[in-house]
Each structure stands twice: as structure tokens, then as C-alpha cells.
Coordinates of C-alpha atoms in Angstrom, one line a residue:
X1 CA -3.8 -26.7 75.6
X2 CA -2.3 -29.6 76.9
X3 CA 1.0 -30.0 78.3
X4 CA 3.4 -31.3 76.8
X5 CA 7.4 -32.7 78.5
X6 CA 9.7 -32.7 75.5
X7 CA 12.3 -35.6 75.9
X8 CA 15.6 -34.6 75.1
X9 CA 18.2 -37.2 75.3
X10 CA 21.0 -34.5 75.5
X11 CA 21.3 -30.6 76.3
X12 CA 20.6 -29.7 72.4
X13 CA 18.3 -32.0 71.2
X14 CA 14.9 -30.2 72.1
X15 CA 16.2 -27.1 70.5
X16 CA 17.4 -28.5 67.3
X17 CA 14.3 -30.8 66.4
X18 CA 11.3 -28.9 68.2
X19 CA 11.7 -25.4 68.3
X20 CA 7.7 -25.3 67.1
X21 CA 7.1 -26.4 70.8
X22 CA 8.8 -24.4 72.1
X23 CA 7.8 -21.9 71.5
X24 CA 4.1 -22.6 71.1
X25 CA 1.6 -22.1 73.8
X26 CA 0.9 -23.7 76.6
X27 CA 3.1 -25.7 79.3
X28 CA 6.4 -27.2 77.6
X29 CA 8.8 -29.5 80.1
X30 CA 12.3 -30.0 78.7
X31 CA 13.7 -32.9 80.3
X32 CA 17.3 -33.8 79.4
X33 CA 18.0 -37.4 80.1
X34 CA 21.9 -37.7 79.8
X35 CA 23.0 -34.9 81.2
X36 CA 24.7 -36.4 84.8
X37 CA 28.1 -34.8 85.4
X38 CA 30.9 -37.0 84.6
X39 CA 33.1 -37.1 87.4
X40 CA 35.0 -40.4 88.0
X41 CA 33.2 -42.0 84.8
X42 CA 34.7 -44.9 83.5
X43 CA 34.4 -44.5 79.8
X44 CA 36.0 -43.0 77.2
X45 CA 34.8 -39.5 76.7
X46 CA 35.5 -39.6 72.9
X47 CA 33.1 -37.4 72.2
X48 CA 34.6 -34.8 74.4
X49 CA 37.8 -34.9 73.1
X50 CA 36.6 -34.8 69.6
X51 CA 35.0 -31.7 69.9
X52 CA 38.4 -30.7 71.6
X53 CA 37.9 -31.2 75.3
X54 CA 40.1 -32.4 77.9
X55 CA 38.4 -32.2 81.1
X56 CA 35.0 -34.0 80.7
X57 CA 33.3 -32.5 84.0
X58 CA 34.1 -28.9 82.7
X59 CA 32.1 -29.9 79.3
X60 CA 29.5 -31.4 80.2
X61 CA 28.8 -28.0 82.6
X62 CA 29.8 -25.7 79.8
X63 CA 27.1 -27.7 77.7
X64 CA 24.5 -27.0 80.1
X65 CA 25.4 -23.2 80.1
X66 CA 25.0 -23.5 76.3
X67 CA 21.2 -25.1 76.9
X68 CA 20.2 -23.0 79.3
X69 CA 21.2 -19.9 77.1
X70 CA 19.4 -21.5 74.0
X71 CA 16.5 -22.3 75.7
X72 CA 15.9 -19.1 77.5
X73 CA 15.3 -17.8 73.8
X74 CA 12.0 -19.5 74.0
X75 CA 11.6 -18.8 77.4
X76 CA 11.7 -22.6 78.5
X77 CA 14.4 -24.4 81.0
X78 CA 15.1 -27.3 81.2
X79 CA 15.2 -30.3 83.5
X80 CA 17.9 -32.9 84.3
X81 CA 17.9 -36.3 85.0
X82 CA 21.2 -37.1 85.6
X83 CA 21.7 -40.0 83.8
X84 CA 25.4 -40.6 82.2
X85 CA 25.6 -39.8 78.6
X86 CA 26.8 -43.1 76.7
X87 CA 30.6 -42.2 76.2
X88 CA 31.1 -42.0 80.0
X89 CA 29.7 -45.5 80.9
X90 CA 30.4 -48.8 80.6
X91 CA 26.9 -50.0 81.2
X92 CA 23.7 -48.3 80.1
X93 CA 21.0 -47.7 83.0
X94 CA 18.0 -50.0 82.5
X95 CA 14.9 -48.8 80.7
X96 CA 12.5 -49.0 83.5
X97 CA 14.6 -47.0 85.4
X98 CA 15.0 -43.9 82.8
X99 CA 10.8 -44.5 82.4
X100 CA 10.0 -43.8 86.2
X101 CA 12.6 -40.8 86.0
X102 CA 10.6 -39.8 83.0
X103 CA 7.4 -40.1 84.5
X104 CA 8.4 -38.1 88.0
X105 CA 9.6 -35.3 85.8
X106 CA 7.2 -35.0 83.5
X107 CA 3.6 -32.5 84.3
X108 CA 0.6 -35.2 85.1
X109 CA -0.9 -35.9 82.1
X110 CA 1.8 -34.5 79.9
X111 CA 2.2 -35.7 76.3
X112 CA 5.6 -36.9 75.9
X113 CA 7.8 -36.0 72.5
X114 CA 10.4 -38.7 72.5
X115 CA 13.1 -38.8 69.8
X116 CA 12.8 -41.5 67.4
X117 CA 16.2 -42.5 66.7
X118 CA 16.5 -42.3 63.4
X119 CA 20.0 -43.1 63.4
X120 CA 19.8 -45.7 66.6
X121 CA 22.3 -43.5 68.6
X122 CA 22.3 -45.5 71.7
X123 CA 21.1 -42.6 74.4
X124 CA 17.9 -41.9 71.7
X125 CA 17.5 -45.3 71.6
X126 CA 17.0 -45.7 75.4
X127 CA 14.8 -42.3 75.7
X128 CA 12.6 -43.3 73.2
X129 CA 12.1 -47.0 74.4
X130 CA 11.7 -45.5 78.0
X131 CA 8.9 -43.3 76.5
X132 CA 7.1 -45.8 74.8
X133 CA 7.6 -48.4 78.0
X134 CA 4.8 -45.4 79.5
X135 CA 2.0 -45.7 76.7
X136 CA -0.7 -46.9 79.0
X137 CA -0.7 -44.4 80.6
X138 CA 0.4 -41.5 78.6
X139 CA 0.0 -39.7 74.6
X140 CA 3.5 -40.6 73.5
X141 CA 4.6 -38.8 70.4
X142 CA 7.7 -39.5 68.3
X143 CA 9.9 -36.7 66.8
X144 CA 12.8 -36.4 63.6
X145 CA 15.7 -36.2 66.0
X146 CA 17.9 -33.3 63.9
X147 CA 20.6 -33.5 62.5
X148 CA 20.7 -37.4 63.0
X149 CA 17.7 -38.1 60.9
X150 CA 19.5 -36.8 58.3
X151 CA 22.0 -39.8 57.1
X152 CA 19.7 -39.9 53.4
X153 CA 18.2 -36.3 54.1
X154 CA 15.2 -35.4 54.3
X155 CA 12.2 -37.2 52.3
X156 CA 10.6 -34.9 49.8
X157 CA 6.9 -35.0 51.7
X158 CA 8.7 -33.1 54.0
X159 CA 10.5 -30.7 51.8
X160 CA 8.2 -30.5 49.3
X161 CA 11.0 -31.2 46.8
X162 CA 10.5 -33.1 43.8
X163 CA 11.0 -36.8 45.0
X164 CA 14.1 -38.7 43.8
X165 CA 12.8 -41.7 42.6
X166 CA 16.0 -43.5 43.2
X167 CA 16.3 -42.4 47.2
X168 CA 13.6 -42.8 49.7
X169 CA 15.5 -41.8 53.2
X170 CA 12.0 -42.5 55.1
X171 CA 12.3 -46.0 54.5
X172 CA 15.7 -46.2 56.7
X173 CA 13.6 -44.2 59.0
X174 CA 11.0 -47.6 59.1
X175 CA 13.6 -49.6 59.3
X176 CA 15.0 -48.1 62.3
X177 CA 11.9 -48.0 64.1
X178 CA 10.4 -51.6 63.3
X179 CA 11.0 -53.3 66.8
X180 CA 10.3 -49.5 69.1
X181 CA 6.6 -50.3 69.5
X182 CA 5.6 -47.3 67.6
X183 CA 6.9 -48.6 63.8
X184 CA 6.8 -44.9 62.0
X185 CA 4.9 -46.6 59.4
X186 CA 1.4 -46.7 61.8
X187 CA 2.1 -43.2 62.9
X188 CA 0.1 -40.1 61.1
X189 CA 3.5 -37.8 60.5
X190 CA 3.0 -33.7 60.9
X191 CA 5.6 -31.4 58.9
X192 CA 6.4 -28.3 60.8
X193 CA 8.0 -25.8 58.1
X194 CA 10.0 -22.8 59.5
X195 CA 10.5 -19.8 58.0
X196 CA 11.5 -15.8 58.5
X197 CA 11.3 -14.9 62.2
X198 CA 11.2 -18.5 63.8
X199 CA 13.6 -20.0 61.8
X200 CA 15.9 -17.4 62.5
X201 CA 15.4 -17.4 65.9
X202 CA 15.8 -21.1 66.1
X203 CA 19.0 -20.4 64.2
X204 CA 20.3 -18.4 66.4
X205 CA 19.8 -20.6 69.2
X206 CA 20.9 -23.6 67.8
X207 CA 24.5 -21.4 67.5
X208 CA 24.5 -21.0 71.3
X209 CA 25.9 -25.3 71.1
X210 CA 28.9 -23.3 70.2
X211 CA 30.9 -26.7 71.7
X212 CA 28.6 -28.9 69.7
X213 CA 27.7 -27.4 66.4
X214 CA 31.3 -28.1 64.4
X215 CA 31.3 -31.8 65.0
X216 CA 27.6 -32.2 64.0
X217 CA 28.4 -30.2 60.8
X218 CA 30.9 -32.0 59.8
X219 CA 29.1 -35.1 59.8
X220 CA 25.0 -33.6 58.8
X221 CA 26.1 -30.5 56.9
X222 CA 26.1 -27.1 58.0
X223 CA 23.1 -26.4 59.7
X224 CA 21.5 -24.0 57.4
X225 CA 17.7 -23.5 56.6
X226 CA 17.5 -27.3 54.8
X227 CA 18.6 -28.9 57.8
X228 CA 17.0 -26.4 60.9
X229 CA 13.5 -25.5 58.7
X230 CA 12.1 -29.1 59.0
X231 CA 10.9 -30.7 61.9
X232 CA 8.7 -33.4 62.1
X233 CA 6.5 -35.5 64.6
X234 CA 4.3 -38.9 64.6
X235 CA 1.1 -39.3 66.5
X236 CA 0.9 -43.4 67.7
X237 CA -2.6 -44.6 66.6
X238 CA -5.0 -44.6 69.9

């Protein structure tokens, strides 16, 4: 079984799209891109105070308590880069740099599971153009970024829902994607349905974000079986 380094942009985003990873055999690298404590940053920590935080240095280390703690439920942990996360900087680090931090983190040969960003959030943005900068000489995968994927929901081929015929949300999801070097709409997609045991599991880890969860449900939804039982990934063509 191949390794594989799942790129998570934040502490949270491995565990709430790829829990299927986790937790399946073989060597899986978590590698949290924007995790750098904030101290001294110059920008404006609205996130933070959203989510009803004053002191930014004291969240970001309570967030990686809460990833640790979720993580450990698959018996994974992860590893940091450092980088700022985009609400405490002015400027954003270049791609090339995030890439080579990618590539020294990342297992030889690893596949890499970079996060599509299905809703352009700047940080996804950068991971996944950092990932696909290292195509020659790596399998780089994309992944359905959850909840962010969700601004139309999911598309029935994933569900298995009737289709609407007046909604297609995977078209936002090409539209998104067309300049990333891996347009969705070349990429052969796999569904990954949880259910019973693993979706509870991934449930209950997902509730460990206890800082995070209340924000991202009041924009996605609560994060019940619709939103957490669907993940899905897309293979580049060779």
C-alpha cells in the first residue's frame, strides 16, 4: 500500500474531508500547512474573534490540542509547517516555498491529497497550487474540502439523490478549478460513503473542533450525516 501525506491546509481539514484515509491501511502523513503560532502577526485575526477569541496565540494552540485529540482517533498525528494562516498576515508566503515545505514533509514517494478549493478560500488555494506545482514528480490527488464544498451541496452522483434538474453544484466545483492545473473535469472522481461505525466515529471526532464546529455550522449547516457521510477525491490523468 502506498503512502500517502494528506495536505491539510488547517488543523481540521484532514479529519473533516478524509476520514476514509485515515483510517485505512498503510502509512498516512497529516501535514497542516497553516498552523504557525501567531505571535506578533500583523493581521486581523477575524476569524479568532468570531469564533469568540481574544488572544490569537492561545487559539491557535488550543486548535492544535483539538487536532491532535481528533486525530488520535484514527491513530494518526499530524505534522506542522508553520506557515501563518491567512487572517494573521498581510502577505501570503510564495508557492514554491509552501511546495518545498511540502515535499520535505511528505514520505518519499508519497501520494499527496491536496484540497481542491471548492470555495477558493485563500490558504486551500495556495495548498492545492503548492501540490500541483510537485506533479512531476509525485501522484497528486484532489479532495472535496468539507464543509466548504458545500456552497450548492452536494451533487446527486455523490449522494445518490435524485438529481435536481435545476441545480448542478459540480459545475461551480469546475468552475473553481479551471486555471489549478488539475480542472476537476479531467479527473476520474471516487465517492467514499460513510455509514454506522465510521461515520460515527468520524462524527465524534469532527466534535473534538469544539472552537471551530459553531462557526462552520452556521455557514454549511450542522454537520450531521449529509454533510460528514460524503467524501470525495479526483485522480489527475497520468
Amino acid at each position: 500500500m502506498a503512502a500517502v501525506a494528506i495536505l491539510s491546509p488547517h488543523p481540521d481539514d484532514a479529519v473533516l474531508s478524509l476520514w476514509h484515509a485515515l483510517t485505512g491501511p498503510g502509512e498516512v502523513t497529516v501535514v497542516n500547512v497553516f498552523g504557525g503560532s501567531p505571535e506578533g502577526h500583523d493581521g486581523d485575526g477575524w476569524w479568532d474573534r468570531l469564533t469568540g477569541a481574544e488572544d490569537s496565540v492561545a487559539r491557535m494552540a488550543e486548535r492544535h490540542a483539538e487536532d491532535r485529540a481528533a486525530l488520535a482517533r484514527a491513530g494518526r498525528e499530524p505534522t506542522n509547517l508553520g506557515f501563518l494562516d491567512g487572517q494573521y498576515r498581510r502577505q501570503p508566503p510564495g508557492v514554491a516555498e509552501i511546495a518545498a515545505r511540502i515535499e520535505a514533509a511528505a514520505p518519499p514517494g508519497a501520494r499527496l491529497l491536496a484540497p481542491a478549493a471548492l470555495d477558493a478560500h485563500r490558504d486551500h488555494r495556495l495548498v492545492r497550487d503548492a501540490a500541483v506545482s510537485l506533479r512531476a514528480g509525485r501522484e497528486v490527488a484532489l479532495y472535496a474540502d468539507v464543509p466548504h464544498c458545500l456552497t450548492y451541496g452536494w451533487p446527486a452522483w455523490v449522494t445518490g439523490a435524485e438529481p435536481d434538474p435545476l441545480l448542478r453544484p459540480e459545475m461551480y466545483w469546475e468552475h473553481v478549478t479551471r486555471d489549478c492545473g488539475i480542472p476537476l473535469s479531467r479527473c476520474t472522481p471516487a465517492v467514499h460513503r460513510l455509514d454506522g461505525p465510521a461515520l460515527d466515529a468520524k462524527a465524534e471526532a469532527v466534535r473534538s473542533y469544539r472552537t471551530q464546529v459553531p462557526a462552520l455550522e452556521a455557514v454549511w449547516g450542522a454537520m450531521g450525516p449529509d454533510v460528514l457521510g460524503h467524501e470525495v477525491v479526483w485522480t489527475a490523468p497520468g
